[in-house]
Amino acid sequence: NAGVTQTPKFRVLKTGQSMTLLCAQDMNHEYMYWYRQDPGMGLRLIHYSVGEGTTAKGEVPDGYNVSRLKKQNFLLGLESAAPSQTSVYFCASSYGGHRQETQYFGPGTRLLVL
Amino acid sequence: AQTVTQSQPEMSVQEAETVTLSCTYDTSENNYYLFWYKQPPSRQMILVIRQEAYKQQNATENRFSVNFQKAAKSFSLKISDSQLGDTAMYFCAFKDNNNDMRFGAGTRLTVKP
């Protein structure tokens, strides 16, 4: 049982390049989330999904897209990376329904945009 | 929008002593959830304790306990018998029923031997 895993662990991009971050969970969770963490700040929600095939915007969605084609995977895409997107990205998942509130986090992906 | 405030950027405590981390939040909701997460240098976010707003009894998990004051919108974390492994960033978080999860800026706790 690996929990929540994220790929890659670290990436360097040039401004304007695109990339996709992959999050996978093996806990059969309905809900999945993408956050970013910047120095001196807590995590901020980018997008989330309440089930396969569904996505919704969080607090800071601009510049990102997501997809949830399979229940166990949640992808975060950057179509044209900007230096402001340099951050540590965390994925999380949780059960649906009344147990949805506790989120389990992945180890994070550190992204540097030059 | 909900906001979460942690007014102590850094704190330190001697090993085996007790320390309290503060958290306040702002919401107009009546039903919500509160959490404390720990983030050690490995960056892994680890759930320490959680509290449902409709429960009056304060949550406890071994050496960790909370003081939940709903009317004051305060949710402090008490760590008893501090251990070196407790050194980490601690984040307070608020979640309503609409999947909107908000984190505070964090408190860096150092446990000194």
Coordinates of C-alpha atoms in Angstrom, one line a residue:
Chain A
N1 CA 0.0 0.0 0.0
A2 CA 2.0 3.0 -1.3
G3 CA -0.6 5.7 -0.3
V4 CA -0.3 8.8 -2.4
T5 CA 2.6 9.0 -4.9
Q6 CA 3.8 11.9 -7.1
T7 CA 5.9 11.9 -10.2
P8 CA 8.3 13.5 -10.8
K9 CA 10.0 14.5 -7.5
F10 CA 11.8 17.4 -9.0
R11 CA 11.8 19.2 -12.3
V12 CA 13.3 22.3 -13.9
L13 CA 11.5 24.0 -16.7
K14 CA 12.1 27.0 -19.0
T15 CA 9.5 29.7 -19.3
G16 CA 6.9 28.7 -21.8
Q17 CA 7.5 24.9 -21.6
S18 CA 4.7 22.6 -20.7
M19 CA 4.6 19.6 -18.3
T20 CA 2.3 17.3 -16.5
L21 CA 2.5 16.2 -12.9
L22 CA 1.1 12.8 -12.0
C23 CA -0.6 11.9 -8.7
A24 CA -1.6 8.3 -8.0
Q25 CA -3.4 6.8 -5.0
D26 CA -4.1 3.2 -4.1
M27 CA -6.6 3.8 -1.3
N28 CA -9.7 3.9 -3.5
H29 CA -10.4 7.5 -2.5
E30 CA -13.0 9.4 -4.3
Y31 CA -11.6 12.9 -3.8
M32 CA -8.3 14.2 -5.0
Y33 CA -6.6 17.6 -4.7
W34 CA -3.7 19.6 -6.0
Y35 CA -2.0 22.2 -3.8
R36 CA 1.0 24.5 -4.2
Q37 CA 3.2 25.6 -1.3
D38 CA 5.3 28.8 -1.5
P39 CA 7.8 30.0 1.0
G40 CA 6.2 31.6 4.1
M41 CA 2.8 30.4 3.1
G42 CA 0.6 27.5 3.8
L43 CA -0.8 25.2 1.0
R44 CA -3.2 26.7 -1.4
L45 CA -5.7 24.7 -3.3
I46 CA -5.3 24.7 -7.1
H47 CA -7.9 22.2 -8.4
Y48 CA -9.7 19.3 -7.0
S49 CA -11.8 16.4 -8.1
V50 CA -14.8 14.7 -6.3
G51 CA -14.8 11.6 -8.6
E52 CA -13.6 10.1 -11.8
G53 CA -14.3 12.5 -14.7
T54 CA -15.0 15.5 -12.6
T55 CA -12.8 18.5 -11.7
A56 CA -13.3 21.8 -10.0
K57 CA -11.4 25.0 -9.4
G58 CA -9.8 25.8 -6.1
E59 CA -8.3 29.0 -4.7
V60 CA -5.5 29.6 -7.3
P61 CA -6.5 27.7 -10.5
D62 CA -5.1 30.2 -13.1
G63 CA -2.4 28.7 -15.4
Y64 CA -3.2 25.1 -14.5
N65 CA -5.4 22.4 -15.9
V66 CA -6.3 19.0 -14.5
S67 CA -7.8 15.7 -15.5
R68 CA -9.2 12.7 -13.7
L69 CA -9.7 10.1 -16.3
K70 CA -9.1 7.2 -13.9
K71 CA -10.2 7.2 -10.2
Q72 CA -6.7 6.5 -9.0
N73 CA -4.9 9.2 -11.0
F74 CA -5.1 13.0 -10.9
L75 CA -3.0 14.9 -13.4
L76 CA -1.9 18.6 -13.1
G77 CA -0.8 20.3 -16.3
L78 CA 1.1 23.5 -16.9
E79 CA 0.6 24.5 -20.6
S80 CA 3.0 27.4 -20.6
A81 CA 5.1 27.5 -17.4
A82 CA 5.9 30.9 -15.8
P83 CA 8.5 31.7 -13.1
S84 CA 5.6 32.5 -10.8
Q85 CA 4.7 28.8 -10.9
T86 CA 8.0 27.9 -9.2
S87 CA 6.7 26.1 -6.1
V88 CA 6.3 22.8 -4.3
Y89 CA 3.2 20.9 -5.5
F90 CA 1.4 18.5 -3.3
C91 CA -1.3 16.1 -4.2
A92 CA -3.8 14.7 -1.7
S93 CA -6.7 12.4 -1.6
S94 CA -9.6 11.6 0.7
Y95 CA -12.6 9.4 1.1
G96 CA -15.9 10.6 -0.3
G97 CA -19.1 11.3 1.7
H98 CA -19.1 12.0 5.3
R99 CA -15.5 10.7 5.7
Q100 CA -14.2 13.1 3.1
E101 CA -12.6 15.5 5.4
T102 CA -9.2 13.9 6.2
Q103 CA -6.7 14.3 3.4
Y104 CA -3.7 12.1 2.8
F105 CA -0.8 13.8 1.1
G106 CA 1.9 12.8 -1.3
P107 CA 5.6 13.6 -0.8
G108 CA 5.5 16.7 -3.1
T109 CA 7.0 17.7 -6.4
R110 CA 9.5 20.6 -6.5
L111 CA 9.2 22.6 -9.7
L112 CA 11.6 25.3 -10.7
V113 CA 10.7 27.5 -13.7
L114 CA 13.6 29.6 -15.1
Chain B
A1 CA -13.6 33.4 2.0
Q2 CA -12.4 31.5 5.1
T3 CA -9.0 32.6 6.5
V4 CA -6.7 30.9 8.9
T5 CA -4.2 32.8 10.9
Q6 CA -1.2 31.4 12.8
S7 CA 0.4 34.4 14.6
Q8 CA 3.6 32.6 15.7
P9 CA 6.0 32.2 12.8
E10 CA 8.5 30.4 15.1
M11 CA 8.5 28.7 18.5
S12 CA 11.0 26.7 20.5
V13 CA 10.6 24.4 23.4
Q14 CA 12.9 22.3 25.6
E15 CA 12.6 18.5 25.2
A16 CA 10.0 17.0 27.6
E17 CA 8.3 20.4 28.1
T18 CA 4.9 21.5 26.9
V19 CA 4.2 23.9 24.1
T20 CA 1.0 25.5 22.6
L21 CA 0.7 26.6 19.0
S22 CA -2.0 29.1 18.3
C23 CA -4.5 29.2 15.4
T24 CA -7.5 31.4 14.7
Y25 CA -9.9 31.3 11.8
D26 CA -12.7 33.3 10.3
T27 CA -15.8 31.7 8.9
S28 CA -19.6 32.2 8.7
E29 CA -20.2 28.5 8.5
N30 CA -21.5 26.5 11.4
N31 CA -20.3 23.0 10.3
Y32 CA -16.7 22.6 9.4
Y33 CA -13.5 20.7 10.2
L34 CA -10.2 21.8 11.7
F35 CA -6.9 20.1 11.4
W36 CA -3.3 20.3 12.5
Y37 CA -0.7 19.0 10.0
K38 CA 3.0 18.5 10.7
Q39 CA 5.6 19.0 8.0
P40 CA 9.1 17.7 8.9
P41 CA 12.1 18.5 6.8
S42 CA 11.2 15.6 4.5
R43 CA 8.2 17.9 3.4
Q44 CA 5.7 15.1 3.9
M45 CA 2.4 16.5 5.3
I46 CA 1.3 14.4 8.2
L47 CA -2.0 14.7 9.9
V48 CA -1.6 15.3 13.7
I49 CA -5.1 15.8 14.9
R50 CA -8.5 16.9 13.6
Q51 CA -11.7 18.4 15.2
E52 CA -15.2 18.4 13.9
A53 CA -16.9 21.8 14.8
Y54 CA -20.1 20.1 15.9
K55 CA -18.2 18.2 18.6
Q56 CA -17.7 20.2 21.8
Q57 CA -15.2 17.8 23.3
N58 CA -11.6 18.6 22.5
A59 CA -9.8 16.1 20.3
T60 CA -6.7 14.3 21.7
E61 CA -4.1 12.0 20.1
N62 CA -1.6 10.7 22.6
R63 CA 0.7 13.7 23.4
F64 CA -1.3 16.1 21.2
S65 CA -4.5 17.8 22.2
V66 CA -6.4 20.8 21.0
N67 CA -8.3 23.6 22.7
F68 CA -11.2 24.3 20.5
Q69 CA -13.1 27.5 21.3
K70 CA -15.8 27.8 18.6
A71 CA -17.3 31.1 19.7
A72 CA -13.8 32.7 19.7
K73 CA -12.9 30.8 16.5
S74 CA -9.7 29.6 18.1
F75 CA -8.0 26.2 17.6
S76 CA -4.7 25.8 19.5
L77 CA -2.5 22.7 19.6
K78 CA -0.8 21.6 22.7
I79 CA 2.1 19.2 22.5
S80 CA 3.0 17.6 25.8
D81 CA 6.3 15.9 26.7
S82 CA 7.9 17.4 23.5
Q83 CA 10.3 15.1 21.7
L84 CA 13.1 15.9 19.2
G85 CA 11.1 14.3 16.5
D86 CA 8.4 16.9 17.0
T87 CA 10.6 19.5 15.3
A88 CA 8.8 20.5 12.2
M89 CA 6.5 23.1 10.6
Y90 CA 3.0 22.9 11.9
F91 CA 0.0 24.0 9.8
C92 CA -3.5 24.7 11.0
A93 CA -6.1 24.1 8.4
F94 CA -9.9 24.7 8.0
K95 CA -12.2 22.8 5.8
D96 CA -15.9 23.5 5.1
N97 CA -18.5 21.3 3.5
N98 CA -17.7 22.6 0.0
N99 CA -14.2 21.0 -0.2
D100 CA -12.6 24.4 0.4
M101 CA -9.5 23.7 2.5
R102 CA -7.5 26.7 3.8
F103 CA -4.2 26.5 5.5
G104 CA -2.4 29.0 7.8
A105 CA 1.1 30.2 7.0
G106 CA 2.6 27.7 9.5
T107 CA 4.6 27.8 12.8
R108 CA 8.1 26.5 12.8
L109 CA 8.6 24.5 16.0
T110 CA 12.1 23.6 17.2
V111 CA 12.5 21.1 20.1
K112 CA 15.8 21.7 21.9
P113 CA 17.7 18.9 23.7

